[in-house]
């Protein structure tokens, strides 16, 4: 069964939606750890420049992340730096990334606000690490409806980063065809997708539909002052909801969230062509 169901109405999309985080629950390992690490290693071997970036000046902060993870219960035993490709073995953030299923992003404050200064992003949810590297928050969020530069959300996020003292948690979700963890999308591809509005689930092929849940946390690093952004991906077949003991509430809540999305939001999520049929399918799952 799905571990987390923020699409049931408990977490509204296209909002900041921060929740307090108990650090005992900072990291969420499960029985799929070996598969996640194997996929990270494959990506580090095959396309390292697309899944790992760093400003060299962040090495001390990267080590801070590694030390925090090593001190977290049950995580230190996962450390295996010797299995990394040589070009990454000296980067503490890359070493740290193999200890957890989460992706790890370091944000650093500069003249233009908070920027993406280093990151291990093996499981992107329709974005590109290389495109966002070095860019400030308002540019990173520019494609998100209602979050671009000068918007109220942009100002709230910048203020939240500046005032972050306690760790927080937020949720995001999307739908995709297939169960690929590595699911990038460039800015050009996003524009093309919004223009063409492709049918992801042609012929009502919802057997191929997977719900992608992002469990995101933000934690300020005490020594460097940088902010660590973690992203834990969960993938569940959409039709698995039919076997959930609370399927009626979850499916109906999911349908309501899809129905509430406007055209810009649907285009951003790539669901414009599929939304109405998805809502009908969820109604069937709830029955």
Short mmCIF file of C-alpha atoms in Angstrom, two decimals:
data_model
loop_
_atom_site.label_atom_id
_atom_site.label_comp_id
_atom_site.label_asym_id
_atom_site.label_seq_id
_atom_site.Cartn_x
_atom_site.Cartn_y
_atom_site.Cartn_z
CA UNK A 1 0.00 0.00 0.00
CA UNK A 2 1.13 3.61 -0.52
CA UNK A 3 3.10 4.92 2.46
CA UNK A 4 2.05 8.54 1.93
CA UNK A 5 -1.04 9.92 0.18
CA UNK A 6 -0.81 13.74 0.17
CA UNK A 7 -3.00 13.77 -2.96
CA UNK A 8 -5.98 12.73 -0.81
CA UNK A 9 -6.70 16.37 -0.01
CA UNK A 10 -4.49 16.60 3.06
CA UNK A 11 -1.87 18.67 1.19
CA UNK A 12 -2.93 21.27 -1.36
CA UNK A 13 -0.82 21.47 -4.54
CA UNK A 14 0.83 24.74 -5.60
CA UNK A 15 1.10 25.98 -2.03
CA UNK A 16 4.12 26.12 0.28
CA UNK A 17 2.42 23.89 2.85
CA UNK A 18 5.19 23.59 5.45
CA UNK A 19 4.80 21.26 8.41
CA UNK A 20 7.08 20.89 11.46
CA UNK A 21 9.51 17.98 11.17
CA UNK A 22 10.66 15.80 14.05
CA UNK A 23 14.33 15.10 13.30
CA UNK A 24 13.83 11.52 14.45
CA UNK A 25 11.79 11.17 11.24
CA UNK A 26 14.15 13.17 9.02
CA UNK A 27 15.18 10.23 6.82
CA UNK A 28 12.85 7.46 5.64
CA UNK A 29 14.66 4.26 4.62
CA UNK A 30 12.68 1.21 3.57
CA UNK A 31 13.10 -2.23 2.00
CA UNK A 32 13.83 -0.66 -1.40
CA UNK A 33 17.08 0.94 -0.20
CA UNK A 34 19.35 -1.38 -2.20
CA UNK A 35 17.42 -0.73 -5.43
CA UNK A 36 17.56 3.04 -4.94
CA UNK A 37 21.29 2.97 -4.25
CA UNK A 38 21.92 0.72 -7.24
CA UNK A 39 20.08 3.19 -9.46
CA UNK A 40 22.08 6.09 -8.04
CA UNK A 41 25.30 4.23 -8.76
CA UNK A 42 24.19 3.48 -12.31
CA UNK A 43 23.45 7.15 -12.91
CA UNK A 44 26.73 8.26 -11.31
CA UNK A 45 28.53 5.88 -13.64
CA UNK A 46 26.60 6.68 -16.82
CA UNK A 47 25.65 10.37 -16.57
CA UNK A 48 27.50 11.88 -13.58
CA UNK A 49 27.38 15.45 -14.91
CA UNK A 50 23.57 15.34 -15.05
CA UNK A 51 22.98 14.07 -11.52
CA UNK A 52 25.71 15.73 -9.44
CA UNK A 53 26.83 19.36 -9.31
CA UNK A 54 28.87 21.36 -6.83
CA UNK A 55 30.55 24.63 -6.16
CA UNK A 56 33.87 23.49 -4.74
CA UNK A 57 33.52 26.04 -1.95
CA UNK A 58 30.62 23.98 -0.58
CA UNK A 59 32.85 21.04 0.35
CA UNK A 60 32.81 21.95 4.07
CA UNK A 61 29.01 22.16 4.03
CA UNK A 62 28.87 18.86 2.15
CA UNK A 63 30.95 17.30 4.92
CA UNK A 64 28.51 18.77 7.42
CA UNK A 65 25.68 16.95 5.64
CA UNK A 66 27.68 13.72 5.64
CA UNK A 67 28.38 14.05 9.36
CA UNK A 68 24.72 14.73 10.18
CA UNK A 69 23.60 11.69 8.22
CA UNK A 70 26.28 9.52 9.78
CA UNK A 71 24.95 10.55 13.20
CA UNK A 72 21.34 9.76 12.27
CA UNK A 73 20.15 6.41 13.67
CA UNK A 74 20.59 3.51 11.29
CA UNK A 75 22.30 5.49 8.51
CA UNK A 76 26.04 5.27 9.21
CA UNK A 77 26.11 1.57 8.37
CA UNK A 78 25.16 2.44 4.77
CA UNK A 79 28.38 4.37 4.09
CA UNK A 80 30.33 2.94 1.12
CA UNK A 81 32.41 5.65 -0.52
CA UNK A 82 34.65 3.11 -2.23
CA UNK A 83 31.90 2.15 -4.68
CA UNK A 84 31.62 5.66 -6.14
CA UNK A 85 33.29 6.58 -9.43
CA UNK A 86 36.70 8.18 -8.71
CA UNK A 87 35.58 11.64 -9.85
CA UNK A 88 32.84 11.68 -7.20
CA UNK A 89 34.46 9.80 -4.34
CA UNK A 90 36.02 12.99 -2.94
CA UNK A 91 32.72 14.89 -2.83
CA UNK A 92 31.13 14.38 0.62
CA UNK A 93 27.63 15.06 -0.73
CA UNK A 94 27.99 12.24 -3.25
CA UNK A 95 29.18 9.92 -0.48
CA UNK A 96 26.25 11.01 1.67
CA UNK A 97 23.79 10.41 -1.16
CA UNK A 98 24.55 6.69 -1.17
CA UNK A 99 23.65 6.41 2.51
CA UNK A 100 20.02 7.37 1.93
CA UNK A 101 17.25 7.05 -0.65
CA UNK A 102 16.74 10.81 -0.62
CA UNK A 103 18.19 13.26 -3.11
CA UNK A 104 20.26 15.99 -1.44
CA UNK A 105 20.34 19.65 -2.49
CA UNK A 106 22.44 22.37 -0.83
CA UNK A 107 21.12 25.92 -0.94
CA UNK A 108 23.47 28.82 -0.11
CA UNK A 109 22.71 32.49 0.56
CA UNK A 110 24.39 35.02 -1.72
CA UNK A 111 23.90 38.50 -3.16
CA UNK A 112 20.95 37.33 -5.27
CA UNK A 113 19.31 35.32 -2.51
CA UNK A 114 19.40 31.57 -1.99
CA UNK A 115 20.93 29.61 -4.86
CA UNK A 116 21.41 25.93 -5.65
CA UNK A 117 25.10 25.53 -4.79
CA UNK A 118 25.49 21.74 -4.82
CA UNK A 119 23.29 18.76 -5.36
CA UNK A 120 22.88 15.06 -5.86
CA UNK A 121 19.66 14.69 -7.84
CA UNK A 122 19.33 11.19 -9.21
CA UNK A 123 15.54 11.13 -9.09
CA UNK A 124 14.32 14.45 -10.54
CA UNK A 125 10.58 14.98 -10.75
CA UNK A 126 10.38 16.67 -14.15
CA UNK A 127 13.22 19.16 -13.80
CA UNK A 128 16.89 19.44 -14.68
CA UNK A 129 19.66 19.78 -12.10
CA UNK A 130 22.12 21.26 -14.56
CA UNK A 131 19.63 23.96 -15.58
CA UNK A 132 18.98 24.97 -11.98
CA UNK A 133 22.59 24.80 -10.74
CA UNK A 134 23.80 28.18 -9.49
CA UNK A 135 20.42 29.82 -9.99
CA UNK A 136 18.53 31.66 -7.24
CA UNK A 137 15.17 30.52 -5.90
CA UNK A 138 13.09 32.91 -7.97
CA UNK A 139 14.64 31.56 -11.17
CA UNK A 140 14.37 27.94 -10.04
CA UNK A 141 10.65 28.39 -9.41
CA UNK A 142 9.95 30.59 -12.45
CA UNK A 143 8.12 27.82 -14.41
CA UNK A 144 5.81 26.99 -11.48
CA UNK A 145 2.43 28.76 -11.85
CA UNK A 146 2.12 31.47 -9.23
CA UNK A 147 5.70 31.09 -7.98
CA UNK A 148 7.67 33.24 -10.43
CA UNK A 149 9.76 36.29 -9.59
CA UNK A 150 7.80 39.06 -7.91
CA UNK A 151 4.84 36.89 -6.93
CA UNK A 152 3.60 36.64 -3.37
CA UNK A 153 4.73 33.00 -3.24
CA UNK A 154 8.21 34.03 -4.38
CA UNK A 155 8.43 36.56 -1.56
CA UNK A 156 7.09 34.08 1.01
CA UNK A 157 9.61 31.40 0.00
CA UNK A 158 12.53 33.83 0.18
CA UNK A 159 11.39 34.99 3.61
CA UNK A 160 10.91 31.40 4.78
CA UNK A 161 14.46 30.47 3.74
CA UNK A 162 15.87 33.52 5.51
CA UNK A 163 13.99 32.72 8.71
CA UNK A 164 14.31 28.94 8.71
CA UNK A 165 15.44 27.74 12.13
CA UNK A 166 13.47 24.55 12.71
CA UNK A 167 13.35 21.66 10.21
CA UNK A 168 10.21 21.47 8.11
CA UNK A 169 8.45 19.04 5.81
CA UNK A 170 6.31 19.49 2.72
CA UNK A 171 4.71 17.28 0.06
CA UNK A 172 4.37 17.26 -3.68
CA UNK A 173 2.85 14.78 -6.10
CA UNK A 174 2.64 14.11 -9.81
CA UNK A 175 1.57 11.37 -12.19
CA UNK A 176 3.81 9.66 -14.71
CA UNK A 177 3.72 6.83 -17.23
CA UNK A 178 5.95 4.04 -15.94
CA UNK A 179 7.95 3.64 -12.75
CA UNK A 180 11.23 5.37 -13.63
CA UNK A 181 12.91 7.03 -10.66
CA UNK A 182 15.08 9.11 -12.99
CA UNK A 183 12.44 11.36 -14.55
CA UNK A 184 14.07 14.59 -15.79
CA UNK A 185 12.50 17.31 -17.89
CA UNK A 186 14.32 20.29 -19.37
CA UNK A 187 12.81 23.74 -19.60
CA UNK A 188 12.50 23.38 -23.36
CA UNK A 189 10.76 20.03 -22.99
CA UNK A 190 8.36 21.52 -20.44
CA UNK A 191 7.40 24.32 -22.84
CA UNK A 192 6.92 21.80 -25.64
CA UNK A 193 4.81 19.54 -23.42
CA UNK A 194 2.58 22.43 -22.41
CA UNK A 195 2.13 23.43 -26.06
CA UNK A 196 1.41 19.93 -27.36
CA UNK A 197 -0.48 18.59 -24.32
CA UNK A 198 0.31 14.93 -25.00
CA UNK A 199 -1.88 12.11 -23.77
CA UNK A 200 0.20 10.24 -21.19
CA UNK A 201 -2.27 7.41 -20.81
CA UNK A 202 -3.56 6.81 -24.32
CA UNK A 203 -6.53 4.51 -24.60
CA UNK A 204 -7.22 4.82 -20.88
CA UNK A 205 -4.09 2.77 -20.20
CA UNK A 206 -4.06 3.61 -16.51
CA UNK A 207 -2.25 0.37 -15.74
CA UNK A 208 0.87 2.31 -16.73
CA UNK A 209 0.03 5.25 -14.45
CA UNK A 210 2.21 5.75 -11.38
CA UNK A 211 1.71 8.27 -8.60
CA UNK A 212 4.97 10.03 -7.77
CA UNK A 213 5.08 11.44 -4.25
CA UNK A 214 7.87 13.74 -3.08
CA UNK A 215 8.55 13.96 0.64
CA UNK A 216 10.62 17.12 0.91
CA UNK A 217 12.45 18.40 3.98
CA UNK A 218 14.36 21.60 4.70
CA UNK A 219 16.98 21.80 7.43
CA UNK A 220 19.40 24.62 8.19
CA UNK A 221 22.96 23.44 8.72
CA UNK A 222 24.30 24.83 12.00
CA UNK A 223 27.92 25.40 10.98
CA UNK A 224 27.73 26.64 7.38
CA UNK A 225 24.30 28.26 7.57
CA UNK A 226 23.39 26.57 4.29
CA UNK A 227 20.03 24.85 3.91
CA UNK A 228 19.79 21.18 3.04
CA UNK A 229 16.80 20.26 0.89
CA UNK A 230 16.04 16.53 0.79
CA UNK A 231 13.64 14.87 -1.63
CA UNK A 232 12.43 11.32 -1.05
CA UNK A 233 10.56 9.74 -3.96
CA UNK A 234 7.77 7.20 -3.60
CA UNK A 235 6.27 5.52 -6.67
CA UNK A 236 2.98 3.64 -6.50
CA UNK A 237 0.77 2.27 -9.29
CA UNK A 238 -2.40 4.33 -9.52
CA UNK A 239 -4.56 1.22 -9.55
CA UNK A 240 -3.05 0.12 -6.24
CA UNK A 241 -5.51 2.54 -4.66
CA UNK A 242 -8.30 0.09 -5.50
CA UNK A 243 -6.96 -2.22 -2.78
CA UNK A 244 -6.46 0.47 -0.17
CA UNK A 245 -8.76 0.10 2.87
CA UNK A 246 -9.53 3.83 2.66
CA UNK A 247 -9.75 3.86 -1.13
CA UNK A 248 -13.02 5.80 -1.27
CA UNK A 249 -11.71 8.81 0.63
CA UNK A 250 -8.28 8.75 -1.02
CA UNK A 251 -9.56 8.34 -4.58
CA UNK A 252 -12.31 10.94 -4.17
CA UNK A 253 -9.85 13.37 -2.57
CA UNK A 254 -7.40 12.80 -5.42
CA UNK A 255 -10.15 13.41 -7.98
CA UNK A 256 -11.09 16.64 -6.21
CA UNK A 257 -7.48 17.86 -6.32
CA UNK A 258 -7.24 17.12 -10.04
CA UNK A 259 -10.55 18.85 -10.69
CA UNK A 260 -9.39 21.97 -8.84
CA UNK A 261 -6.26 22.45 -10.98
CA UNK A 262 -6.46 25.28 -13.49
CA UNK A 263 -5.10 25.07 -17.03
CA UNK A 264 -1.68 26.52 -16.18
CA UNK A 265 -1.29 24.05 -13.32
CA UNK A 266 -2.41 21.13 -15.49
CA UNK A 267 0.05 22.16 -18.20
CA UNK A 268 2.82 22.35 -15.61
CA UNK A 269 2.04 18.83 -14.38
CA UNK A 270 1.54 17.53 -17.92
CA UNK A 271 -1.99 16.33 -17.17
CA UNK A 272 -4.13 18.61 -19.34
CA UNK A 273 -5.11 15.91 -21.83
CA UNK A 274 -5.68 13.25 -19.18
CA UNK A 275 -7.33 15.09 -16.29
CA UNK A 276 -10.99 14.39 -17.06
CA UNK A 277 -10.42 10.69 -17.75
CA UNK A 278 -8.27 10.40 -14.63
CA UNK A 279 -11.09 11.88 -12.56
CA UNK A 280 -13.52 9.33 -14.01
CA UNK A 281 -11.07 6.51 -13.38
CA UNK A 282 -10.61 7.59 -9.77
CA UNK A 283 -14.37 7.67 -9.35
CA UNK A 284 -14.39 4.04 -10.43
CA UNK A 285 -11.65 3.18 -7.95
CA UNK A 286 -13.62 4.84 -5.18
CA UNK A 287 -16.81 2.92 -5.95
#
